[in-house]
GROMACS .gro file of C-alpha atoms in nm:
model
  168
    1UNK     CA    1   0.000   0.000   0.000
    2UNK     CA    2   0.263   0.253   0.102
    3UNK     CA    3   0.464   0.167  -0.208
    4UNK     CA    4   0.207   0.358  -0.418
    5UNK     CA    5   0.255   0.659  -0.191
    6UNK     CA    6   0.632   0.629  -0.229
    7UNK     CA    7   0.600   0.617  -0.610
    8UNK     CA    8   0.411   0.945  -0.600
    9UNK     CA    9   0.670   1.104  -0.373
   10UNK     CA   10   0.937   0.984  -0.619
   11UNK     CA   11   0.744   1.157  -0.898
   12UNK     CA   12   0.726   1.482  -0.698
   13UNK     CA   13   1.092   1.451  -0.604
   14UNK     CA   14   1.184   1.429  -0.973
   15UNK     CA   15   0.952   1.715  -1.068
   16UNK     CA   16   1.093   1.937  -0.791
   17UNK     CA   17   0.774   2.144  -0.777
   18UNK     CA   18   0.447   2.094  -0.958
   19UNK     CA   19   0.179   2.356  -1.013
   20UNK     CA   20  -0.182   2.254  -1.074
   21UNK     CA   21  -0.407   1.966  -0.977
   22UNK     CA   22  -0.526   1.914  -1.332
   23UNK     CA   23  -0.169   1.906  -1.459
   24UNK     CA   24  -0.079   1.652  -1.190
   25UNK     CA   25  -0.368   1.424  -1.290
   26UNK     CA   26  -0.271   1.437  -1.657
   27UNK     CA   27   0.101   1.386  -1.597
   28UNK     CA   28   0.050   1.072  -1.387
   29UNK     CA   29  -0.196   0.939  -1.645
   30UNK     CA   30   0.047   1.000  -1.933
   31UNK     CA   31   0.325   0.826  -1.739
   32UNK     CA   32   0.093   0.535  -1.661
   33UNK     CA   33   0.001   0.503  -2.031
   34UNK     CA   34   0.376   0.484  -2.101
   35UNK     CA   35   0.405   0.177  -1.877
   36UNK     CA   36   0.536   0.360  -1.573
   37UNK     CA   37   0.391   0.148  -1.290
   38UNK     CA   38   0.147   0.386  -1.122
   39UNK     CA   39  -0.148   0.193  -0.983
   40UNK     CA   40  -0.419   0.461  -0.967
   41UNK     CA   41  -0.737   0.384  -1.162
   42UNK     CA   42  -0.869   0.648  -1.400
   43UNK     CA   43  -1.212   0.724  -1.543
   44UNK     CA   44  -1.311   0.976  -1.806
   45UNK     CA   45  -1.425   1.300  -1.645
   46UNK     CA   46  -1.504   1.658  -1.742
   47UNK     CA   47  -1.136   1.748  -1.797
   48UNK     CA   48  -1.035   1.412  -1.943
   49UNK     CA   49  -0.891   1.115  -1.751
   50UNK     CA   50  -0.928   1.163  -1.375
   51UNK     CA   51  -0.835   0.945  -1.076
   52UNK     CA   52  -1.020   0.978  -0.748
   53UNK     CA   53  -0.757   0.742  -0.603
   54UNK     CA   54  -0.480   0.984  -0.700
   55UNK     CA   55  -0.667   1.274  -0.542
   56UNK     CA   56  -0.705   1.079  -0.216
   57UNK     CA   57  -0.339   0.969  -0.212
   58UNK     CA   58  -0.220   1.325  -0.263
   59UNK     CA   59  -0.446   1.437   0.021
   60UNK     CA   60  -0.303   1.163   0.244
   61UNK     CA   61   0.055   1.260   0.156
   62UNK     CA   62  -0.023   1.622   0.244
   63UNK     CA   63  -0.191   1.520   0.572
   64UNK     CA   64   0.111   1.306   0.662
   65UNK     CA   65   0.340   1.604   0.597
   66UNK     CA   66   0.521   1.429   0.310
   67UNK     CA   67   0.403   1.683   0.052
   68UNK     CA   68   0.347   2.052   0.095
   69UNK     CA   69   0.043   2.195  -0.080
   70UNK     CA   70   0.024   2.570  -0.126
   71UNK     CA   71  -0.308   2.717  -0.233
   72UNK     CA   72  -0.267   3.030  -0.444
   73UNK     CA   73  -0.558   3.263  -0.508
   74UNK     CA   74  -0.583   3.354  -0.875
   75UNK     CA   75  -0.845   3.607  -0.985
   76UNK     CA   76  -1.121   3.353  -1.050
   77UNK     CA   77  -0.980   3.020  -0.928
   78UNK     CA   78  -0.733   2.858  -0.689
   79UNK     CA   79  -0.408   2.706  -0.804
   80UNK     CA   80  -0.223   2.442  -0.603
   81UNK     CA   81   0.154   2.404  -0.579
   82UNK     CA   82   0.312   2.078  -0.458
   83UNK     CA   83   0.659   2.004  -0.328
   84UNK     CA   84   0.819   1.714  -0.137
   85UNK     CA   85   0.899   1.799   0.224
   86UNK     CA   86   1.201   1.678   0.423
   87UNK     CA   87   0.970   1.426   0.593
   88UNK     CA   88   0.858   1.307   0.250
   89UNK     CA   89   1.217   1.263   0.136
   90UNK     CA   90   1.295   1.065   0.455
   91UNK     CA   91   0.991   0.846   0.389
   92UNK     CA   92   1.103   0.789   0.029
   93UNK     CA   93   1.455   0.698   0.143
   94UNK     CA   94   1.306   0.401   0.334
   95UNK     CA   95   1.181   0.245   0.010
   96UNK     CA   96   1.366   0.090  -0.279
   97UNK     CA   97   1.139   0.228  -0.550
   98UNK     CA   98   1.219   0.087  -0.893
   99UNK     CA   99   1.069   0.337  -1.137
  100UNK     CA  100   1.216   0.391  -1.481
  101UNK     CA  101   1.399   0.723  -1.513
  102UNK     CA  102   1.129   0.991  -1.513
  103UNK     CA  103   1.337   1.306  -1.534
  104UNK     CA  104   1.314   1.383  -1.905
  105UNK     CA  105   0.948   1.283  -1.933
  106UNK     CA  106   0.849   1.494  -1.633
  107UNK     CA  107   1.050   1.793  -1.757
  108UNK     CA  108   0.887   1.778  -2.100
  109UNK     CA  109   0.538   1.758  -1.948
  110UNK     CA  110   0.604   2.043  -1.705
  111UNK     CA  111   0.683   2.267  -2.004
  112UNK     CA  112   0.334   2.206  -2.146
  113UNK     CA  113   0.008   2.370  -2.047
  114UNK     CA  114  -0.268   2.185  -1.862
  115UNK     CA  115  -0.487   2.234  -2.169
  116UNK     CA  116  -0.232   2.057  -2.389
  117UNK     CA  117  -0.182   1.772  -2.139
  118UNK     CA  118  -0.561   1.737  -2.125
  119UNK     CA  119  -0.559   1.684  -2.502
  120UNK     CA  120  -0.272   1.433  -2.486
  121UNK     CA  121  -0.430   1.234  -2.202
  122UNK     CA  122  -0.768   1.233  -2.379
  123UNK     CA  123  -0.604   1.095  -2.694
  124UNK     CA  124  -0.434   0.827  -2.484
  125UNK     CA  125  -0.762   0.743  -2.311
  126UNK     CA  126  -0.910   0.644  -2.648
  127UNK     CA  127  -0.599   0.461  -2.770
  128UNK     CA  128  -0.802   0.152  -2.855
  129UNK     CA  129  -0.946   0.342  -3.155
  130UNK     CA  130  -0.785   0.432  -3.488
  131UNK     CA  131  -0.615   0.772  -3.522
  132UNK     CA  132  -0.910   0.915  -3.718
  133UNK     CA  133  -1.162   0.779  -3.467
  134UNK     CA  134  -0.958   0.921  -3.177
  135UNK     CA  135  -0.948   1.265  -3.337
  136UNK     CA  136  -1.322   1.253  -3.404
  137UNK     CA  137  -1.387   1.145  -3.045
  138UNK     CA  138  -1.165   1.424  -2.908
  139UNK     CA  139  -1.349   1.683  -3.117
  140UNK     CA  140  -1.679   1.548  -2.978
  141UNK     CA  141  -1.594   1.516  -2.607
  142UNK     CA  142  -1.369   1.826  -2.600
  143UNK     CA  143  -1.577   2.047  -2.830
  144UNK     CA  144  -1.549   2.353  -2.602
  145UNK     CA  145  -1.168   2.335  -2.610
  146UNK     CA  146  -1.166   2.407  -2.986
  147UNK     CA  147  -0.856   2.199  -3.051
  148UNK     CA  148  -0.713   2.268  -3.397
  149UNK     CA  149  -0.556   2.027  -3.645
  150UNK     CA  150  -0.219   2.173  -3.538
  151UNK     CA  151  -0.300   2.102  -3.172
  152UNK     CA  152  -0.381   1.742  -3.257
  153UNK     CA  153  -0.065   1.700  -3.464
  154UNK     CA  154   0.146   1.846  -3.181
  155UNK     CA  155  -0.022   1.608  -2.935
  156UNK     CA  156   0.049   1.302  -3.153
  157UNK     CA  157   0.408   1.414  -3.186
  158UNK     CA  158   0.435   1.461  -2.810
  159UNK     CA  159   0.290   1.113  -2.748
  160UNK     CA  160   0.553   0.967  -2.982
  161UNK     CA  161   0.827   1.159  -2.798
  162UNK     CA  162   0.702   1.031  -2.460
  163UNK     CA  163   0.699   0.673  -2.594
  164UNK     CA  164   1.059   0.716  -2.710
  165UNK     CA  165   1.169   0.849  -2.371
  166UNK     CA  166   0.984   0.570  -2.186
  167UNK     CA  167   1.160   0.295  -2.380
  168UNK     CA  168   1.515   0.421  -2.331
   0.00000   0.00000   0.00000
């Protein structure tokens, strides 16, 4: 059980600091779809793939003092910032977590917007369909996002890049 918590702390340790709950959800999902062994179950939700399990684990890690969560007031919403604490690092040091190297993948995802990662994770959610069917599905379920053909092409390219990094 605690191994899943340790994997998340390892992720945060690699990412140094992560801003945004939505971004966090999408990043873990993208890693999971690239065979990084995160155990959280995902369902399709308003903003694409979402894991209630992940939300609860993050809350537990914050309550245990292993992660710091800073709530920042933006003009019309709150933004959350996460960072591993010293206690979290001590907890992680007690485990022998065997995750593939995440550094490059995490760095590349951190450079992207939540909106873009939402597109990528939505594409990956429907990966059992053909490329054309996926794009049609994305345009249906994400109609309000107004993703362009260029957005879709960039997302496919990004998915390919993540696959390459995951298999190194």
